[in-house]
PDB file of C-alpha atoms in Angstrom:
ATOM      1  CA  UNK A   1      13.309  -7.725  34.556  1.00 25.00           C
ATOM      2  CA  UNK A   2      15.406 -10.506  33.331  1.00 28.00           C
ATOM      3  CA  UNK A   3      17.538  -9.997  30.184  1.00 29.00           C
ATOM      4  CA  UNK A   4      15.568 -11.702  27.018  1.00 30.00           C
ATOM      5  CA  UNK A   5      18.741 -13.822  24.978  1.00 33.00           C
ATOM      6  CA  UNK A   6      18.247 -12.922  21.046  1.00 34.00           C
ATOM      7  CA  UNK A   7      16.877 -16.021  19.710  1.00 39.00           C
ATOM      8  CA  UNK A   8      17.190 -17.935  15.958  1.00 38.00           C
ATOM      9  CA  UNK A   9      14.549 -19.851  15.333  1.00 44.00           C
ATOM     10  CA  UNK A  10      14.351 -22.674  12.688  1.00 47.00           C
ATOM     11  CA  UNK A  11      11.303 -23.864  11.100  1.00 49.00           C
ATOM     12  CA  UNK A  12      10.757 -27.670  10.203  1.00 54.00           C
ATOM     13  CA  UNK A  13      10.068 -26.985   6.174  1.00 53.00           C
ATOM     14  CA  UNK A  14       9.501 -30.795   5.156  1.00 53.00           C
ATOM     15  CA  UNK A  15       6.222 -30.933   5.876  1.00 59.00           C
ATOM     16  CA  UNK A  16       5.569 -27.043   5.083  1.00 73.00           C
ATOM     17  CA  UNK A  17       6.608 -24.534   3.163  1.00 85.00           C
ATOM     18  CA  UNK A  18       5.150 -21.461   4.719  1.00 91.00           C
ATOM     19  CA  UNK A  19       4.290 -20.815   8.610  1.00 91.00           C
ATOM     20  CA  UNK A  20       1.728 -18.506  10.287  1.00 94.00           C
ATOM     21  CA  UNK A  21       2.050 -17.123  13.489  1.00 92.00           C
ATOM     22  CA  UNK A  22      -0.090 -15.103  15.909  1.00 92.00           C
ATOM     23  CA  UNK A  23       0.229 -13.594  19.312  1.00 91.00           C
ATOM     24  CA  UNK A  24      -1.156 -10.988  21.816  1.00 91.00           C
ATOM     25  CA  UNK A  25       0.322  -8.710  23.997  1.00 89.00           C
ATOM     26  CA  UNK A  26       1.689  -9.002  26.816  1.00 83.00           C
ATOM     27  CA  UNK A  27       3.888 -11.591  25.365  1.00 78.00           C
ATOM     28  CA  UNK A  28       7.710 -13.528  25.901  1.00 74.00           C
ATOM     29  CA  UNK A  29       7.653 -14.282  21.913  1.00 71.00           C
ATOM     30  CA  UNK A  30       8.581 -10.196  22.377  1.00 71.00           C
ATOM     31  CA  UNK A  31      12.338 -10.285  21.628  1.00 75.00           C
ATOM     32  CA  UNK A  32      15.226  -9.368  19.364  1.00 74.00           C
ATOM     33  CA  UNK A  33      15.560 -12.312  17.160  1.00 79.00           C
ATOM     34  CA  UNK A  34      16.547 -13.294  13.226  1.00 81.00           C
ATOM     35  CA  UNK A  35      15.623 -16.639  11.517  1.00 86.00           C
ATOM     36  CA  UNK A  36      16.305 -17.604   7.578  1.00 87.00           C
ATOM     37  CA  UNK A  37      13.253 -16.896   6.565  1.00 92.00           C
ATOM     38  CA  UNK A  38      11.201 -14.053   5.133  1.00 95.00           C
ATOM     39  CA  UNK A  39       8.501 -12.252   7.749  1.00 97.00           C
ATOM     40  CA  UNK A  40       5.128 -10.577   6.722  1.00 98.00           C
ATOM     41  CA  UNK A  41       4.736  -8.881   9.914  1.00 97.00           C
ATOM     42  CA  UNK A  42       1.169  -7.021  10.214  1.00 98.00           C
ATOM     43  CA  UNK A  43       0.493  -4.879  13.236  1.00 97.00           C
ATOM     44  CA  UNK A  44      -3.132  -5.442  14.415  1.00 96.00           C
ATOM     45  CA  UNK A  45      -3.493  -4.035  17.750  1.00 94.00           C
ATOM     46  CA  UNK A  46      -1.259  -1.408  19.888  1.00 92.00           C
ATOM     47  CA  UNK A  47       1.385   1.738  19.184  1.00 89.00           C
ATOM     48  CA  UNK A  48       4.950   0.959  20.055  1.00 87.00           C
ATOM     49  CA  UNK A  49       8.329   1.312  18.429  1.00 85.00           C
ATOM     50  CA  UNK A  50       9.522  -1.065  15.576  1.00 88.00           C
ATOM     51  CA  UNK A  51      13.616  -2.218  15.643  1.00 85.00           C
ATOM     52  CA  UNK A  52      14.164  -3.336  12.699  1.00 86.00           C
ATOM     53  CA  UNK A  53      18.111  -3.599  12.105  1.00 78.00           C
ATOM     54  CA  UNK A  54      19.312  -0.281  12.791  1.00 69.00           C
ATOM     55  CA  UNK A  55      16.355   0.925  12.082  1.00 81.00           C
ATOM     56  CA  UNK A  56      14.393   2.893  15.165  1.00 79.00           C
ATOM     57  CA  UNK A  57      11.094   3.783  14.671  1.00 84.00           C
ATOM     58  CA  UNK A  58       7.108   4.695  15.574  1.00 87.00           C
ATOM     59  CA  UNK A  59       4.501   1.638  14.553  1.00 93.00           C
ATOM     60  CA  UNK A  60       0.537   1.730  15.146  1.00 92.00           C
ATOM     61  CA  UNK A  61      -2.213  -0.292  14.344  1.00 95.00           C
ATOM     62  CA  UNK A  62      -2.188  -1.213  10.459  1.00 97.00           C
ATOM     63  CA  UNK A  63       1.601  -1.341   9.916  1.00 98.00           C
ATOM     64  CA  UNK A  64       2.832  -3.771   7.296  1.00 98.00           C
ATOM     65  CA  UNK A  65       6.739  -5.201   6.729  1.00 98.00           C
ATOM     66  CA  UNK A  66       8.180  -7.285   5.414  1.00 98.00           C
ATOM     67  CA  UNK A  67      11.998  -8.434   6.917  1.00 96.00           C
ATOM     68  CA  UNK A  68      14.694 -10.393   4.565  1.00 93.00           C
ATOM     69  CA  UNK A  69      16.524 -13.628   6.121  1.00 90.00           C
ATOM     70  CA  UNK A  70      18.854 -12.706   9.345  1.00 84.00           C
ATOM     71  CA  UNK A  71      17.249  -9.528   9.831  1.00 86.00           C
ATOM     72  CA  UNK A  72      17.028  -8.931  13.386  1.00 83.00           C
ATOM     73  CA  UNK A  73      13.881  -7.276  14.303  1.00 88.00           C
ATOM     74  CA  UNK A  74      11.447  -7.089  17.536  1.00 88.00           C
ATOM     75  CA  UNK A  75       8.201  -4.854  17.950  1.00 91.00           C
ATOM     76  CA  UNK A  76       7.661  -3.316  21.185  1.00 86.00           C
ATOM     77  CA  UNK A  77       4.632  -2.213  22.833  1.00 87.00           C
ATOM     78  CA  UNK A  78       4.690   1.137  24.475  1.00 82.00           C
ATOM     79  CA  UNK A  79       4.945   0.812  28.402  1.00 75.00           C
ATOM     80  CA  UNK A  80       1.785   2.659  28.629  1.00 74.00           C
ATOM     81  CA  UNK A  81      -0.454  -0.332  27.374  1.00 74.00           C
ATOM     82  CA  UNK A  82      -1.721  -1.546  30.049  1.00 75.00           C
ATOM     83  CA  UNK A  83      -4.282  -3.941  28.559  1.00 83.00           C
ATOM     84  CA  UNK A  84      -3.916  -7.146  27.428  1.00 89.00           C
ATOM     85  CA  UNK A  85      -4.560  -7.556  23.577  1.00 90.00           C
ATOM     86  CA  UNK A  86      -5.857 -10.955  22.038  1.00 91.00           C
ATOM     87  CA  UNK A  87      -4.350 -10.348  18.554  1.00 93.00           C
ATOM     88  CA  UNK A  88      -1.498  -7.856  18.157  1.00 95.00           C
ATOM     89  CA  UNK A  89       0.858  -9.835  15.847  1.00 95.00           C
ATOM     90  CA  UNK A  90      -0.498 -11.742  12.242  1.00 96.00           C
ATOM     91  CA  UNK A  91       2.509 -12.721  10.234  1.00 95.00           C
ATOM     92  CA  UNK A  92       3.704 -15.230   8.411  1.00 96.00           C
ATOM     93  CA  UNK A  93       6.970 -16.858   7.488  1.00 95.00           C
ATOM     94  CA  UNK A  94       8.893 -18.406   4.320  1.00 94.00           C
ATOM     95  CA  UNK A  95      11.741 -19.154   2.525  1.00 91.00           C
ATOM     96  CA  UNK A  96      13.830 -17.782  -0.473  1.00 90.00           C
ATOM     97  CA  UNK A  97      14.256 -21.241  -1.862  1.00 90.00           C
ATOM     98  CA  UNK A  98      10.071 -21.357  -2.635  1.00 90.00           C
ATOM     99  CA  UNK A  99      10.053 -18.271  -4.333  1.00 89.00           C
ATOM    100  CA  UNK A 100      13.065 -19.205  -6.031  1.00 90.00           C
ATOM    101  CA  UNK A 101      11.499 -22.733  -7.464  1.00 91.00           C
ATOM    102  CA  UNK A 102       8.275 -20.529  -8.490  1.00 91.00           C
ATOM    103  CA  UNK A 103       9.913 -18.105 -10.239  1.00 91.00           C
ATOM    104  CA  UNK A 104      11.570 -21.469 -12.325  1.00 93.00           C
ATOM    105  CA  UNK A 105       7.498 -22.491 -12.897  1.00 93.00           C
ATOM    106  CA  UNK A 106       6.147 -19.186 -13.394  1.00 94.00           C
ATOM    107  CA  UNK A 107       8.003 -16.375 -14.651  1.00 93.00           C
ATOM    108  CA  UNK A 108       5.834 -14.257 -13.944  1.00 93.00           C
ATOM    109  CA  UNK A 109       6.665 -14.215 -10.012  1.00 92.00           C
ATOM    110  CA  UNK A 110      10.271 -12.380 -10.683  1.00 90.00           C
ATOM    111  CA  UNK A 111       8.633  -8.916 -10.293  1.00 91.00           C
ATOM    112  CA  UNK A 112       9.225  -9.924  -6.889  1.00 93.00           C
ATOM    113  CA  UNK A 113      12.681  -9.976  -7.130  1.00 89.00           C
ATOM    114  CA  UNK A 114      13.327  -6.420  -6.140  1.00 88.00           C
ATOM    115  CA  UNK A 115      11.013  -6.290  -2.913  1.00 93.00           C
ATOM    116  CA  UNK A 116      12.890  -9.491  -1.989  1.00 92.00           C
ATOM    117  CA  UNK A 117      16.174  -7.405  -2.757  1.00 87.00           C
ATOM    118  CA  UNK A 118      15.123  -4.436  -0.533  1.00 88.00           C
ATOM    119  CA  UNK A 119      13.144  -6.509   2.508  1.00 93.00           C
ATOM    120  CA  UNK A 120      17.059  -7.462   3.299  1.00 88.00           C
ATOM    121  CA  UNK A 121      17.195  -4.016   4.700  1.00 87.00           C
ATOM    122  CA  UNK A 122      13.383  -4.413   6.065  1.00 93.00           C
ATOM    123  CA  UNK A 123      10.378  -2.970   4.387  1.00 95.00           C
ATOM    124  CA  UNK A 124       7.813  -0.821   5.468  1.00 97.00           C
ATOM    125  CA  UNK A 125       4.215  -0.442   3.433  1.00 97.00           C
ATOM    126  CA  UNK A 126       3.428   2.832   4.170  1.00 95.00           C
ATOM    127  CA  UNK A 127      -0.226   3.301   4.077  1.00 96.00           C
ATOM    128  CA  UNK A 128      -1.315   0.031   3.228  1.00 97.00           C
ATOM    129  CA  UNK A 129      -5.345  -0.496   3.486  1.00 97.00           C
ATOM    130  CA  UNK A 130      -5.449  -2.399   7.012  1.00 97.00           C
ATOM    131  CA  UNK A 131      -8.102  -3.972   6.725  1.00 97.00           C
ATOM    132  CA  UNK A 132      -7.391  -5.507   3.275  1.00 97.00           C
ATOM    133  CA  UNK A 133      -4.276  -6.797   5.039  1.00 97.00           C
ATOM    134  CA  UNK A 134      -5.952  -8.238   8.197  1.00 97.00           C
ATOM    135  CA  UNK A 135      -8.695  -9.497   5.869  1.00 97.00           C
ATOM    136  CA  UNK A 136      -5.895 -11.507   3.852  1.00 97.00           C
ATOM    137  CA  UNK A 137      -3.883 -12.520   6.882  1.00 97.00           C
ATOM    138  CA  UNK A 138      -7.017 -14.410   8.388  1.00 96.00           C
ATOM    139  CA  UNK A 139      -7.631 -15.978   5.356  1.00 96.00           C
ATOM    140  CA  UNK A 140      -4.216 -17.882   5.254  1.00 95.00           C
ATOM    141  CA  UNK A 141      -4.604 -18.246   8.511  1.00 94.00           C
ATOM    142  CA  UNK A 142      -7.726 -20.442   8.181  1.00 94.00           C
ATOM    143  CA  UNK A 143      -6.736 -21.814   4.922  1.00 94.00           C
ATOM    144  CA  UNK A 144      -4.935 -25.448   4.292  1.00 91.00           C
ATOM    145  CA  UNK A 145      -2.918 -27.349   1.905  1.00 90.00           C
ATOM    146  CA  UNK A 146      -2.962 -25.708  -1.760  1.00 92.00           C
ATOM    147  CA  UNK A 147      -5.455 -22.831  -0.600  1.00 95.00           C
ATOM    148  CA  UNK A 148      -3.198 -21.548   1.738  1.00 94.00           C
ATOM    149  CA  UNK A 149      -0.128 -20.671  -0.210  1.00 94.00           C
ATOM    150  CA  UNK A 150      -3.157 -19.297  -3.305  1.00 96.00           C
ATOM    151  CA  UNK A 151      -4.028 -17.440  -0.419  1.00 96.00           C
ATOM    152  CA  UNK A 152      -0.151 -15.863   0.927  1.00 96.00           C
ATOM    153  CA  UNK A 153       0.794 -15.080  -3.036  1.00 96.00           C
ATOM    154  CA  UNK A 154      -2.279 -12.953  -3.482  1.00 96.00           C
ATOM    155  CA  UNK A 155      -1.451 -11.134  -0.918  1.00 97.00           C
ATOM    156  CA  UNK A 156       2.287 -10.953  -2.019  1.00 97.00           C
ATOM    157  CA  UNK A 157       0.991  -9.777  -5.363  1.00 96.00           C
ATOM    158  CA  UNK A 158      -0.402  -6.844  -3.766  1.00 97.00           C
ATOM    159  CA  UNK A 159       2.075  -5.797  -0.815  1.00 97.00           C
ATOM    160  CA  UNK A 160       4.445  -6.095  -4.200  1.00 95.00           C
ATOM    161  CA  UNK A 161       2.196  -3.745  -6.125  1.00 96.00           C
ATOM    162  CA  UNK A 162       2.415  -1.009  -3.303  1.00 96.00           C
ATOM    163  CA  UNK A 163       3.906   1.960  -4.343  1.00 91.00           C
ATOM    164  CA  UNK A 164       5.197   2.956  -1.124  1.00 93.00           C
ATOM    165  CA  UNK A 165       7.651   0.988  -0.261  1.00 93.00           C
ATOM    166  CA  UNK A 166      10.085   2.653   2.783  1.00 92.00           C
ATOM    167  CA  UNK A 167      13.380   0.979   3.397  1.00 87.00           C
ATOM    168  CA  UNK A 168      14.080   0.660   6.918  1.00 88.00           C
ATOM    169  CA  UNK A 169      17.879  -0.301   7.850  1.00 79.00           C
ATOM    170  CA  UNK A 170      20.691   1.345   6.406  1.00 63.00           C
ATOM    171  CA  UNK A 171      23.190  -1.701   6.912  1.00 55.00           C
ATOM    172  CA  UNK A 172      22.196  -5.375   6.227  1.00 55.00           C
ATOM    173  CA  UNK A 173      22.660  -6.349   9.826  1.00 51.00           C
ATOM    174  CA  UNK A 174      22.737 -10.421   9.739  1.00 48.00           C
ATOM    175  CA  UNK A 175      22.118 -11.978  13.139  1.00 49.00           C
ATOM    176  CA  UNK A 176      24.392 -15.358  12.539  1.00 45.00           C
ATOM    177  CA  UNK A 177      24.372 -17.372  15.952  1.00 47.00           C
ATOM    178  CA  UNK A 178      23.225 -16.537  19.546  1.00 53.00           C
ATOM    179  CA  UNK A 179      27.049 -15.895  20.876  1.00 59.00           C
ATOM    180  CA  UNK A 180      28.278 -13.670  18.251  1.00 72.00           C
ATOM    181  CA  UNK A 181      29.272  -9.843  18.980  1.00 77.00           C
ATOM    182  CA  UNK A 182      25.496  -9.142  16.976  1.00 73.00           C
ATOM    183  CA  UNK A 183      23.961 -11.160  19.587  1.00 76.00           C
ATOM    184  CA  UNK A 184      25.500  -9.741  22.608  1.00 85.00           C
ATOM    185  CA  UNK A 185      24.322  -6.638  21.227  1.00 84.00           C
ATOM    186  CA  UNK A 186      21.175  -7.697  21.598  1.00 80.00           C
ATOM    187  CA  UNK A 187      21.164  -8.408  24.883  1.00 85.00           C
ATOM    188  CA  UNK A 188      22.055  -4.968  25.567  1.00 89.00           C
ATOM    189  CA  UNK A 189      19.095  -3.658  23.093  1.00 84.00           C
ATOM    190  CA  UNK A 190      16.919  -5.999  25.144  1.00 81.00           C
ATOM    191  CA  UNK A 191      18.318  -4.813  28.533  1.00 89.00           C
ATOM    192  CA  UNK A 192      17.525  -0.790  27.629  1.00 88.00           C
ATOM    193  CA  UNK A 193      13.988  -1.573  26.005  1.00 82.00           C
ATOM    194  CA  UNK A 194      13.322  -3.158  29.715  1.00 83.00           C
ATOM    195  CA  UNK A 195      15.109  -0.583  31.888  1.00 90.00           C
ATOM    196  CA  UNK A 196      15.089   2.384  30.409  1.00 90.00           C
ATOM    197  CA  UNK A 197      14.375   4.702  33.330  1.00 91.00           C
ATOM    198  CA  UNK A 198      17.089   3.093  35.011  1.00 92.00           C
ATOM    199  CA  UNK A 199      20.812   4.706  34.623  1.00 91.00           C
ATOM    200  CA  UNK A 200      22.602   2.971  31.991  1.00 93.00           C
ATOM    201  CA  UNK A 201      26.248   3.679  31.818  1.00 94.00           C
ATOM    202  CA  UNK A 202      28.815   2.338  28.772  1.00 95.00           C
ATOM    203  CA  UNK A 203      30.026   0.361  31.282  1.00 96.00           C
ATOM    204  CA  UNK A 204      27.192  -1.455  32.781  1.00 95.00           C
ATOM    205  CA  UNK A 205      26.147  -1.876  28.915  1.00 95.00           C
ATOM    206  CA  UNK A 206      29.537  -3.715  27.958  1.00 95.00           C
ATOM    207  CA  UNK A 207      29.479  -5.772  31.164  1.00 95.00           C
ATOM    208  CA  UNK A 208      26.269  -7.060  30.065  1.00 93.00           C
ATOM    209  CA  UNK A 209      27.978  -7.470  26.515  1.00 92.00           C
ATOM    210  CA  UNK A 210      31.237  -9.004  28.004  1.00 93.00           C
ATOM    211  CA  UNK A 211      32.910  -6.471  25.807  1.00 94.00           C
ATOM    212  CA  UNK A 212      35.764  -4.024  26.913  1.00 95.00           C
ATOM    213  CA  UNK A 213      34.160  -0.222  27.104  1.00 95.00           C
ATOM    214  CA  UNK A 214      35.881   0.517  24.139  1.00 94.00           C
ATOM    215  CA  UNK A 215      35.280  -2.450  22.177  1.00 94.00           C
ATOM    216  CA  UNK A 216      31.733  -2.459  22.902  1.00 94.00           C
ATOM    217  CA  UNK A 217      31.195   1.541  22.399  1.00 94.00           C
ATOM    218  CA  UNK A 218      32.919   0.168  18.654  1.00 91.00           C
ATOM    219  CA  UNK A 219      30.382  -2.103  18.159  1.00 88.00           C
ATOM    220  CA  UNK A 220      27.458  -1.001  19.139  1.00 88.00           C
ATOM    221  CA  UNK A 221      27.403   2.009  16.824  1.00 85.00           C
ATOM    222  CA  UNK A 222      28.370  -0.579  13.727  1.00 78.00           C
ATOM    223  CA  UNK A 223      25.682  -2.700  14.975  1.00 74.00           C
ATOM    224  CA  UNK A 224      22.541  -0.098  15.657  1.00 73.00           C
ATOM    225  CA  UNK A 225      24.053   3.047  13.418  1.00 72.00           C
ATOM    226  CA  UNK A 226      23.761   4.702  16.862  1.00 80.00           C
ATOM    227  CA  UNK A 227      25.918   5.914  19.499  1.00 90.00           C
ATOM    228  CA  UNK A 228      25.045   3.978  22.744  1.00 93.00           C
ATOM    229  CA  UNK A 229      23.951   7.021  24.612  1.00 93.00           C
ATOM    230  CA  UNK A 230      22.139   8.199  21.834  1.00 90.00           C
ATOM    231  CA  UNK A 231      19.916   5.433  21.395  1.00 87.00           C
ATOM    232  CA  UNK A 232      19.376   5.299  25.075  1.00 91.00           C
ATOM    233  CA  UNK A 233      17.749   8.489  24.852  1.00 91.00           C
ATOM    234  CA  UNK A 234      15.862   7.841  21.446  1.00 85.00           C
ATOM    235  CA  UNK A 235      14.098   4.370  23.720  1.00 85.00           C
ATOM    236  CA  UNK A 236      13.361   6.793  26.203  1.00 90.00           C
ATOM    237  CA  UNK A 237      11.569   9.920  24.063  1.00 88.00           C
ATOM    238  CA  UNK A 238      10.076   6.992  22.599  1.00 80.00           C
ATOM    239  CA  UNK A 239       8.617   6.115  25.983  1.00 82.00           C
ATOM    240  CA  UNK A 240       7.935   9.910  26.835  1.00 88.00           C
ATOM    241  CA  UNK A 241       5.385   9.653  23.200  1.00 83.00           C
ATOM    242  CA  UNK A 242       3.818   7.163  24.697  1.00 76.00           C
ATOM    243  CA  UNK A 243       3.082   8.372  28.112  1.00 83.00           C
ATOM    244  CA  UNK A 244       2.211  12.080  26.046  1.00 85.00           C
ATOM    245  CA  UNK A 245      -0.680  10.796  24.192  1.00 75.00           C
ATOM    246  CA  UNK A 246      -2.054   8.094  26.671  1.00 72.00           C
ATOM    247  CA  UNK A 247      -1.627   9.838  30.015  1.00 82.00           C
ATOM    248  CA  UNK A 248      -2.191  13.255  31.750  1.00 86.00           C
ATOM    249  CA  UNK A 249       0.708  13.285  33.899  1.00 92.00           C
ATOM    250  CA  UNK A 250       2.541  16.455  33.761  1.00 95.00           C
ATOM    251  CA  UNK A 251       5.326  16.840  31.582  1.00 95.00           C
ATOM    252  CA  UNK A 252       8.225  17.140  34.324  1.00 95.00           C
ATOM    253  CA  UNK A 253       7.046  13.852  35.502  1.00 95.00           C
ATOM    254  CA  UNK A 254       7.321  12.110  32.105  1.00 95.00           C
ATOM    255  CA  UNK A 255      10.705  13.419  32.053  1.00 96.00           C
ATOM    256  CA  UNK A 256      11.550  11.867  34.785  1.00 95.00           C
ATOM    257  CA  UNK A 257       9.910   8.417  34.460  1.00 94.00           C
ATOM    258  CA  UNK A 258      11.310   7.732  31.322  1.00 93.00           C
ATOM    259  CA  UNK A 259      14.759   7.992  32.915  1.00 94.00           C
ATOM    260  CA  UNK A 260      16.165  11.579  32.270  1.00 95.00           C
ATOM    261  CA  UNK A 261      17.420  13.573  34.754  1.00 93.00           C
ATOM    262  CA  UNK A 262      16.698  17.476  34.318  1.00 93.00           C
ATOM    263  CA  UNK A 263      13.903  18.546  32.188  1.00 95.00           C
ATOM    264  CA  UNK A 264      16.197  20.832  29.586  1.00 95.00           C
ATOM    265  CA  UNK A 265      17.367  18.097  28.576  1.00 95.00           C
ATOM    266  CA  UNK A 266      14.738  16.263  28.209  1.00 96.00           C
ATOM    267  CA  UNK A 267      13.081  19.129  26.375  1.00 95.00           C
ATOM    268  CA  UNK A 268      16.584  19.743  24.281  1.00 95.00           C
ATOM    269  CA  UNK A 269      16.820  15.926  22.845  1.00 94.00           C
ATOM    270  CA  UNK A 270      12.968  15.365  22.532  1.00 93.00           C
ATOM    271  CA  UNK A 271      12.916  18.800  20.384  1.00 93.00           C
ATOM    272  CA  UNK A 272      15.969  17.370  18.282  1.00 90.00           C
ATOM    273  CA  UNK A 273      13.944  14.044  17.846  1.00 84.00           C
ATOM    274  CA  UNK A 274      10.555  15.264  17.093  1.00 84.00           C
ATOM    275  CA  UNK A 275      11.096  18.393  16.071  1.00 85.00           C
ATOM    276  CA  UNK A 276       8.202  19.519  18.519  1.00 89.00           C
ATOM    277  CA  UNK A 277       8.185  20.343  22.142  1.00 93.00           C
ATOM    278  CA  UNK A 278       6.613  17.876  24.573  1.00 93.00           C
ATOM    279  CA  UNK A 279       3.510  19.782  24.499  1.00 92.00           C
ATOM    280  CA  UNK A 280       3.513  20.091  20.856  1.00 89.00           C
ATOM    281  CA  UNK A 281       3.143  16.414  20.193  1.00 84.00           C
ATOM    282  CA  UNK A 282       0.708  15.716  23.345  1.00 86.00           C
ATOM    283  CA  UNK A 283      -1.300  18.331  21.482  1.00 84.00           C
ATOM    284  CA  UNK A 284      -0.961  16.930  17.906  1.00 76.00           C
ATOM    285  CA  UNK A 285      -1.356  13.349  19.409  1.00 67.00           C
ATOM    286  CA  UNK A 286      -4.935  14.649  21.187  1.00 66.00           C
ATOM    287  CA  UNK A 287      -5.906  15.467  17.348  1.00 66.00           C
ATOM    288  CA  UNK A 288      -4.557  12.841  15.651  1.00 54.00           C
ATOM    289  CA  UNK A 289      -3.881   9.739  17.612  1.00 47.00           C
ATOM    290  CA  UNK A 290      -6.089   9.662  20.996  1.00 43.00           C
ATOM    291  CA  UNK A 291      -8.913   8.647  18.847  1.00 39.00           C
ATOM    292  CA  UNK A 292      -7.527   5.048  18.082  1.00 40.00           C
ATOM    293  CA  UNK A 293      -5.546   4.635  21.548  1.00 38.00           C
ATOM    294  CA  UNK A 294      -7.264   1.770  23.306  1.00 36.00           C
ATOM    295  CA  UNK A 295      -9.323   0.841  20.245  1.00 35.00           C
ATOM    296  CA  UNK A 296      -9.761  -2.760  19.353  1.00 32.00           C
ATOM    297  CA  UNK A 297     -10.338  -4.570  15.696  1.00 28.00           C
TER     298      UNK A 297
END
């Protein structure tokens, strides 16, 4: 596969002053990217892992964030999906400088101000109702002019009024331009989400980076919050999840496909990262998450 470039992307705000966006899956709008704006991200369709800064994690159908300006963040589909998905993405963009000029007209609007404060690190809405945030998605979606932005601030009112509100990055990674260290990262981010059976050395990883060994080793962990090796093999246990709740194949083969090289060790980091054996979480994921694998909305 080809390297994906991290991308900024700039949206034409004199004739608009939100945007909404959907896509499917497969998909080349798939990539490590930032813009200025704000993103209500909601997940419709598909399990995959979330990068969200230096923030690694699960996402399934339902998820809800919201990312601050410069935040670099991608969602990635498990290798496993096989289908092609209509609707997987429903988000919507927009700017500090509106909610800035409503909170001059209405007051009211600066018990926003914190969530605005922590979506610079990336928010997740833990247990959000789905469908109350699909519902309200569609409707700005098929909304114009005044209705639409009615539309987006109810539904900022209530992602706001969620209790659960999980911060995701621990730094405030800002993505500045597409030739800065941050971006180079990301080509490297992009490169291991695509080849992760392969073998990935430092080396190869800082070619790609045009960074000495050292200097990339350097920053890579002050990028991610991870070693490089380390998040190598958090990608790939990520991959193994996948492959243990939607396949059959045998546990030694997983290890293998996903790019590691003896099955101890495979066993030994996925034990470390899930705190259950392989079999453990194909088990749990039989109970708990085979039901909605595959299912559509």
């Amino acid at each position: 596969m080809s390297i994906i470039r991290p991308e900024i992307e700039f949206i034409d705000r004199s004739t608009r002053s939100i945007r909404y966006l959907e896509h499917g899956w497969p998909t080349d709008l798939c990539r490590w990217h930032s813009h200025e704006e704000y993103e209500l991200h909601f997940i419709a369709e598909t399990r995959g892992k979330a990068f969200v800064g230096d923030y690694i994690g699960d996402f399934s159908p339902g998820a809800l964030y919201l990312t601050g300006p410069n935040l670099p963040h991608n969602w990635v589909t498990d290798e496993v999906w096989t289908r092609e998905v209509e609707t997987r993405d429903m988000l919507v963009q927009f700017n500090q400088s509106s909610l800035d000029a409503l909170r001059i007209a209405f007051p009211e609007f600066s018990e926003m101000r914190q969530m605005l404060t922590l979506a610079q690190s990336g928010i997740e809405f833990v247990g959000f109702n789905p469908t109350f945030a699909r519902g309200h998605m569609e409707a700005i979606r098929d909304a114009r002019g005044p209705e639409r932005i009615v539309a987006f601030l109810r539904l900022m009112v209530r992602v706001n009024e969620h209790a659960e509100k999980k911060v995701l990055s621990v730094s405030k990674m800002v993505q500045i331009d597409g030739n800065g260290k941050q971006a180079r990262i990301g080509e490297v981010i992009d490169f291991v989400v695509n080849n992760f059976s392969e073998e990935i050395s430092v080396d190869r990883a800082a070619e790609i980076a045009r960074m000495s060994s050292t200097a990339f080793s350097r920053n890579f962990q002050s990028t991610t919050g991870h070693k490089f090796v380390e998040f190598v093999n958090r990608i790939r246990i990520g991959q193994a999840c996948g492959m243990l709740y939607a396949t059959d194949a045998q546990v030694s083969t997983i290890c293998f496909d996903v790019g590691f090289q003896n099955l101890a060790n495979f066993n030994r980091h996925f034990l470390k990262m899930k705190n259950m054996t392989p079999t453990e979480y194909r088990n749990t994921a039989q109970t708990d998450l085979a039901p909605s694998v595959g299912g559509g909305r």
